[in-house]
PDB file of C-alpha atoms in Angstrom:
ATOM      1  CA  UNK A   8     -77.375  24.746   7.216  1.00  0.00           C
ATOM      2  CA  UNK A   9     -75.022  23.691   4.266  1.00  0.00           C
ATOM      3  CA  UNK A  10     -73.323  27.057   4.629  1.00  0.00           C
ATOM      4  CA  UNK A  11     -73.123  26.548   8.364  1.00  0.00           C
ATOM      5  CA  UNK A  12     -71.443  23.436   7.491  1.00  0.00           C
ATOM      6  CA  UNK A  13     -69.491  24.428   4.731  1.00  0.00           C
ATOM      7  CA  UNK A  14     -67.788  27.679   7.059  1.00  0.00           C
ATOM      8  CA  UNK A  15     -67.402  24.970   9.734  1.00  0.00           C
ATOM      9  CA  UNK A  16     -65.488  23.325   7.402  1.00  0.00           C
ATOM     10  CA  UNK A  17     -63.445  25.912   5.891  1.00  0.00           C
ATOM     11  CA  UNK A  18     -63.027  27.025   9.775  1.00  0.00           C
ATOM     12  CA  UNK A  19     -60.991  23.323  10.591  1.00  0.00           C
ATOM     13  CA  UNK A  20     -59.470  23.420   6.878  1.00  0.00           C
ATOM     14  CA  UNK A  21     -57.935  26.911   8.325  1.00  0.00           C
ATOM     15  CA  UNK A  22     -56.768  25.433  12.020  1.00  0.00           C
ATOM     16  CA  UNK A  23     -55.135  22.522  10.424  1.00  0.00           C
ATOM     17  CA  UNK A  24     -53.097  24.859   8.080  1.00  0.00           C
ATOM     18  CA  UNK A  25     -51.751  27.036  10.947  1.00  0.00           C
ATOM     19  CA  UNK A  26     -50.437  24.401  13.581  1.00  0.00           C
ATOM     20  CA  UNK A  27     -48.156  22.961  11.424  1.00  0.00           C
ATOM     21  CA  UNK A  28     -46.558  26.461  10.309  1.00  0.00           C
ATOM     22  CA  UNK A  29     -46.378  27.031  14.494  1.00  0.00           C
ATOM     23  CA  UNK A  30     -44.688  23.708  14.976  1.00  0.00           C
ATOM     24  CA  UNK A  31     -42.120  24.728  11.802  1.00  0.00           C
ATOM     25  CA  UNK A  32     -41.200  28.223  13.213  1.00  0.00           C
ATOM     26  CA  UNK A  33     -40.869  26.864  16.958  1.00  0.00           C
ATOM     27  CA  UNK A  34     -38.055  23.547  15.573  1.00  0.00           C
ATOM     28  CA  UNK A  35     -36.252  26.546  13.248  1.00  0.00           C
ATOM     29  CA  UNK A  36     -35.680  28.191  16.406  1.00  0.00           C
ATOM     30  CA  UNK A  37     -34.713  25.460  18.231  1.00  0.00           C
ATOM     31  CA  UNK A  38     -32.600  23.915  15.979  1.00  0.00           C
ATOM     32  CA  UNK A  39     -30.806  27.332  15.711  1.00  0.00           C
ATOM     33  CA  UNK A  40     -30.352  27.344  19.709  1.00  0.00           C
ATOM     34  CA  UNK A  41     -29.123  24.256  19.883  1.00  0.00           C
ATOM     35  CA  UNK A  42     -26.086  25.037  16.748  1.00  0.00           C
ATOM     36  CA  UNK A  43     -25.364  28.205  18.442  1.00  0.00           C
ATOM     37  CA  UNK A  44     -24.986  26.635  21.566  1.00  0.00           C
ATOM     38  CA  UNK A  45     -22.830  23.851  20.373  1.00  0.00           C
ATOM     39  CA  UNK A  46     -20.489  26.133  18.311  1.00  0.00           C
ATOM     40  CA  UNK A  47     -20.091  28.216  21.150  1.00  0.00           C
ATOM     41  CA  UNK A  48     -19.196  24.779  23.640  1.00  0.00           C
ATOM     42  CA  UNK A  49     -16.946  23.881  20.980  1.00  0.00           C
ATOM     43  CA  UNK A  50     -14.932  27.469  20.847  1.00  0.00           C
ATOM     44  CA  UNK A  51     -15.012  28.160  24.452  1.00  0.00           C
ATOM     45  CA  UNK A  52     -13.472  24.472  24.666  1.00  0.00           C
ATOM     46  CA  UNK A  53     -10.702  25.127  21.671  1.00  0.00           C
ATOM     47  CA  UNK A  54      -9.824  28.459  23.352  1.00  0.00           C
ATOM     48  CA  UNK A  55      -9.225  27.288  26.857  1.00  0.00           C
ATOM     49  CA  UNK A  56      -7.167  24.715  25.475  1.00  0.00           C
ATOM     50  CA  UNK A  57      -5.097  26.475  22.960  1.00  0.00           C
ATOM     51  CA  UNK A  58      -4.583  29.186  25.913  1.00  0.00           C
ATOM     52  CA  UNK A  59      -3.201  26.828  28.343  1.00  0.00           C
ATOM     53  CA  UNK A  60      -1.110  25.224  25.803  1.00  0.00           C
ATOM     54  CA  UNK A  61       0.713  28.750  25.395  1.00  0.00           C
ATOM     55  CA  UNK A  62       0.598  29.783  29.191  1.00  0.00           C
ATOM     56  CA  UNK A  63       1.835  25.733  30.609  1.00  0.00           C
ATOM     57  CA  UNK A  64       4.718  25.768  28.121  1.00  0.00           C
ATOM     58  CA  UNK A  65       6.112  29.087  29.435  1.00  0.00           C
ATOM     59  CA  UNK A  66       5.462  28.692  33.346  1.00  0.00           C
ATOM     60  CA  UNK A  67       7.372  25.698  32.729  1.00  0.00           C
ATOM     61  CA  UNK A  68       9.947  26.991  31.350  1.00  0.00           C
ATOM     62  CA  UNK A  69      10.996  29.887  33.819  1.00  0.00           C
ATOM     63  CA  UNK A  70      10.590  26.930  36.688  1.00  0.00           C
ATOM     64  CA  UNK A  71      13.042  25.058  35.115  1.00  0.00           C
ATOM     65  CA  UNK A  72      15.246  27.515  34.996  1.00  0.00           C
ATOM     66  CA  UNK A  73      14.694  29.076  38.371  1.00  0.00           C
ATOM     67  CA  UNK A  74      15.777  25.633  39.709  1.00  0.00           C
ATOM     68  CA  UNK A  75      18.249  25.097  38.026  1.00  0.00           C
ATOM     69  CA  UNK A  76      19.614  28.350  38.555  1.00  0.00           C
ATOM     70  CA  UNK A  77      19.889  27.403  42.532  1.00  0.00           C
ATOM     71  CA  UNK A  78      21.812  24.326  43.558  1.00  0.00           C
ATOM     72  CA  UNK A  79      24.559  22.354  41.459  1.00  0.00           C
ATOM     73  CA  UNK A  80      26.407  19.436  41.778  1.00  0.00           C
ATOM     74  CA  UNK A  81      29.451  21.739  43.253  1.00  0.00           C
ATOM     75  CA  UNK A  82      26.841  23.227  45.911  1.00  0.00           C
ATOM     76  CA  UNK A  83      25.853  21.968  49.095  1.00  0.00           C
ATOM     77  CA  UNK A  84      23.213  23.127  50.971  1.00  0.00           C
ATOM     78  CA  UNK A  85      23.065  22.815  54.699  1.00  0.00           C
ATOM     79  CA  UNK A  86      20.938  23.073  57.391  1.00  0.00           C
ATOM     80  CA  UNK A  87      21.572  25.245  60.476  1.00  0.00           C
ATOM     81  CA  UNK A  88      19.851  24.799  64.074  1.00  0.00           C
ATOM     82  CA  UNK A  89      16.948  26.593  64.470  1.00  0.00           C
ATOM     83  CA  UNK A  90      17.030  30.520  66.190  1.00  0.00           C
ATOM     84  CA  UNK A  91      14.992  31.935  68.629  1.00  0.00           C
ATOM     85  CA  UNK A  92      16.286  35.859  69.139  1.00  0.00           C
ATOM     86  CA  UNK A  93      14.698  38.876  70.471  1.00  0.00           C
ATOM     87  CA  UNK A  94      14.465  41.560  67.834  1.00  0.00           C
ATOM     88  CA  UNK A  95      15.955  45.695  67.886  1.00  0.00           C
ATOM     89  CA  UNK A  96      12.818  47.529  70.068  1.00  0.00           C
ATOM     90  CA  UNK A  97      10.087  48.171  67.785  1.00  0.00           C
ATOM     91  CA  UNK A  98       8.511  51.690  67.388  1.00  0.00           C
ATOM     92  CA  UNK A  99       5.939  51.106  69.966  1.00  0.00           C
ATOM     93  CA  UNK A 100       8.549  49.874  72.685  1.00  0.00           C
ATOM     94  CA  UNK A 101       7.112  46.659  72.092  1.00  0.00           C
ATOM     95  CA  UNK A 102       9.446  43.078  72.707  1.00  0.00           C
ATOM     96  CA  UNK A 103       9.195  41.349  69.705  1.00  0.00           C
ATOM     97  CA  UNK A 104      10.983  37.947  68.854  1.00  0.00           C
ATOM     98  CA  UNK A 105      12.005  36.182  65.850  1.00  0.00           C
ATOM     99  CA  UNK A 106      12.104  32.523  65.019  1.00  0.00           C
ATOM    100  CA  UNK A 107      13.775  31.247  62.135  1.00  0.00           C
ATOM    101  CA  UNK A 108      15.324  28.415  60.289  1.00  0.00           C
ATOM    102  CA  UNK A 109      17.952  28.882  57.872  1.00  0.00           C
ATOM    103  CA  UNK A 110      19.960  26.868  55.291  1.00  0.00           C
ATOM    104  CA  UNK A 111      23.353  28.106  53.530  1.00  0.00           C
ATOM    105  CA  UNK A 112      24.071  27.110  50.192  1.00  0.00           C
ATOM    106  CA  UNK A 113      28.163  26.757  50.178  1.00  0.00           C
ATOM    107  CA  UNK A 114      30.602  25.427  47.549  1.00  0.00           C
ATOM    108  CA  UNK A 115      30.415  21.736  48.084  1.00  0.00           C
ATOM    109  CA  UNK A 116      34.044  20.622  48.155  1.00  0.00           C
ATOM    110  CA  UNK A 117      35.114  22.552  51.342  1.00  0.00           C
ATOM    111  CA  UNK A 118      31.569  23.684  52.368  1.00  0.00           C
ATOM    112  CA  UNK A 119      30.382  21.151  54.856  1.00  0.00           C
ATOM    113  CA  UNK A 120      33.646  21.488  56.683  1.00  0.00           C
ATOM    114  CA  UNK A 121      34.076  24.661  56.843  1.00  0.00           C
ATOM    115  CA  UNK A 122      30.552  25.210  58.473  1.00  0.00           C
ATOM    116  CA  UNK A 123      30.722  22.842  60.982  1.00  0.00           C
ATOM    117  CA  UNK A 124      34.259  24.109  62.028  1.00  0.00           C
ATOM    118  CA  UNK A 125      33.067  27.536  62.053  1.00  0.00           C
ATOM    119  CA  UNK A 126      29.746  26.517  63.132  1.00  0.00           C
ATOM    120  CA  UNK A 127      29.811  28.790  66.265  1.00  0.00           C
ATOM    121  CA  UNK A 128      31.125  32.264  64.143  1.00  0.00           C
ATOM    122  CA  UNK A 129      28.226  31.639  61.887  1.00  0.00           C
ATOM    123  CA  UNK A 130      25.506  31.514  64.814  1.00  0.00           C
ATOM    124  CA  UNK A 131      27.291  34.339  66.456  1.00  0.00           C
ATOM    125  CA  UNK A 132      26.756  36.487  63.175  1.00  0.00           C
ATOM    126  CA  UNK A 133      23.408  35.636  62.262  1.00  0.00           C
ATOM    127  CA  UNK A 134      22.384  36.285  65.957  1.00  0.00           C
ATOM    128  CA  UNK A 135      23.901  39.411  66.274  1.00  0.00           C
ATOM    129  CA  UNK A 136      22.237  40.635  62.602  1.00  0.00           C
ATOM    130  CA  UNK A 137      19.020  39.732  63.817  1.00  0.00           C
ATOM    131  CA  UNK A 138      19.133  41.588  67.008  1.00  0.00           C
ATOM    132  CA  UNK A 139      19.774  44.573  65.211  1.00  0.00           C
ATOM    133  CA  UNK A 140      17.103  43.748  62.677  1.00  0.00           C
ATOM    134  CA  UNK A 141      13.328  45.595  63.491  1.00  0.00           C
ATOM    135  CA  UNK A 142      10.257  43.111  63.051  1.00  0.00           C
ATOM    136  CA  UNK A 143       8.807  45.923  61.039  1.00  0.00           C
ATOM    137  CA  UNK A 144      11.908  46.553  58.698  1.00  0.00           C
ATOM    138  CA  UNK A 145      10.838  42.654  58.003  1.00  0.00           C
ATOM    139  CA  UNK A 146       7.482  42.663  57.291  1.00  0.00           C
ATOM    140  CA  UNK A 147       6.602  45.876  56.421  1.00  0.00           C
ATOM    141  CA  UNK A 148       9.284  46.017  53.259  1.00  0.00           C
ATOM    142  CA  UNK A 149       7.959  44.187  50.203  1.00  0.00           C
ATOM    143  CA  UNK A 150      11.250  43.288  50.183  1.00  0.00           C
ATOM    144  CA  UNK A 151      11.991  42.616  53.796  1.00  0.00           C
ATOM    145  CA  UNK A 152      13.343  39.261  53.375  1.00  0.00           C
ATOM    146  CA  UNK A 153      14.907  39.195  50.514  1.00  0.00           C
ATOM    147  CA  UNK A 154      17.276  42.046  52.844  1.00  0.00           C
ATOM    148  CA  UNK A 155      17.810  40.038  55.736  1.00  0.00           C
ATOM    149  CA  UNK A 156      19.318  37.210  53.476  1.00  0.00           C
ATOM    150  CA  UNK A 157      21.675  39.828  51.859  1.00  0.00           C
ATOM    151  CA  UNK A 158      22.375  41.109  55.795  1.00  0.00           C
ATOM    152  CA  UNK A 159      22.807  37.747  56.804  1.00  0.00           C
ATOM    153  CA  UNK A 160      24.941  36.326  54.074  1.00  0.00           C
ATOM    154  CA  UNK A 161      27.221  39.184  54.107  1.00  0.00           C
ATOM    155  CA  UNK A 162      27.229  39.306  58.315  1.00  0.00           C
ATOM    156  CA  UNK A 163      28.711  35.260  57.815  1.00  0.00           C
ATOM    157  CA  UNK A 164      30.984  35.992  54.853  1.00  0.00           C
ATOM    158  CA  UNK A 165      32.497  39.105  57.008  1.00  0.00           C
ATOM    159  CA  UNK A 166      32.857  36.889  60.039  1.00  0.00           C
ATOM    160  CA  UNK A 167      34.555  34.200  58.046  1.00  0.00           C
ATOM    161  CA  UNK A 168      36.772  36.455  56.383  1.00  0.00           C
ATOM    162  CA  UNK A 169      35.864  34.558  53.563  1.00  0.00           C
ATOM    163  CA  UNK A 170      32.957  34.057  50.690  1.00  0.00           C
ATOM    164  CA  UNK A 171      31.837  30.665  51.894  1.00  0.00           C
ATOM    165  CA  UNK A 172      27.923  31.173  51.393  1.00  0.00           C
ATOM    166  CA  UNK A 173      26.558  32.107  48.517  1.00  0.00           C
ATOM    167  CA  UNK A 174      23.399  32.242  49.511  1.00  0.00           C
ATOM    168  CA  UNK A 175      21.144  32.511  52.552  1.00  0.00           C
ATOM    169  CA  UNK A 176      17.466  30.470  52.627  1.00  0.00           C
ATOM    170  CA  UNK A 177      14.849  30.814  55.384  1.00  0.00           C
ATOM    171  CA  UNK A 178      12.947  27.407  55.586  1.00  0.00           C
ATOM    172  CA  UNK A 179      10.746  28.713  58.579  1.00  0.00           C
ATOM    173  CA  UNK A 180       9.627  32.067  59.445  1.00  0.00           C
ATOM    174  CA  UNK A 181       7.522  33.591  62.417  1.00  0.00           C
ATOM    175  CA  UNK A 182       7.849  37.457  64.203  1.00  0.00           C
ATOM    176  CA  UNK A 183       5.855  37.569  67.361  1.00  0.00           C
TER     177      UNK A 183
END
């Protein structure tokens, strides 16, 4: 019975000794989870900001000078009635229409005037471009609209016999 007893207690001596080494391993690997996590949190944070940093200052930058690049203190830029014009025959035979909205940026000290007394040349010209104009030459071409400002621009400029717009913007666009 004493050696029943004594391998009994050898047995618990034996138990005891391995939990604790369990409990050690299973914290070491915790505790290592939990840094790698952290340091990763903490880089993925650092990178994102340093990135945007870099990308905010440069978008930024070209905005500015894409506005600025448009309308001046000597510039004016005004606002023509709104167009409603049947479009060249498609293709398909189809009747198409456009409806449009345009503003023309003009030198400012004889701009305004000059508009409103040729007011009725301009609308002529723009009309008549359009009517020539295809719905598909318009939205088709990646560049579609950039063209039908050139067209339009140099239709009113011809008309006027003159270079009173500099440029042509379409606030309001739908083909139907």
């Amino acid at each position: 019975m004493e050696k029943n007893q004594d391998v009994e207690k050898e047995l618990q001596e034996v138990e005891e000794t391995e939990v604790p080494i369990e409990k050690k391993g299973h914290s070491k690997m915790i505790l290592l989870l939990v840094v790698v996590l952290v340091v990763g949190v903490i880089g993925g944070t650092a990178g994102t900001f340093i990135g945007n940093l870099f990308s905010n200052k440069k978008a930024k930058t070209e905005e500015v000078d894409h506005i600025s690049g448009k309308i001046s203190n000597e510039q004016d830029s005004i606002a023509l009635d709104e167009f409603l014009v049947n479009l060249a025959p498609s293709k398909t035979g189809e009747d198409e229409y456009i409806k449009i909205s345009i503003s023309l940026l003009v030198p400012a000290k004889v701009g305004e005037k000059e508009v409103e007394k040729n007011k009725d040349v301009i609308r002529d010209s723009i009309v008549n471009t359009l009517r020539k104009t295809q719905a598909e030459s318009i939205l088709n071409d990646s560049k579609g609209v950039e063209s039908l400002k050139v067209e339009l621009k140099e239709a009113i400029n011809k008309a006027n016999n003159s270079s009173l717009v500099k440029e042509v913007f379409i606030t309001n666009l739908v083909i139907q």
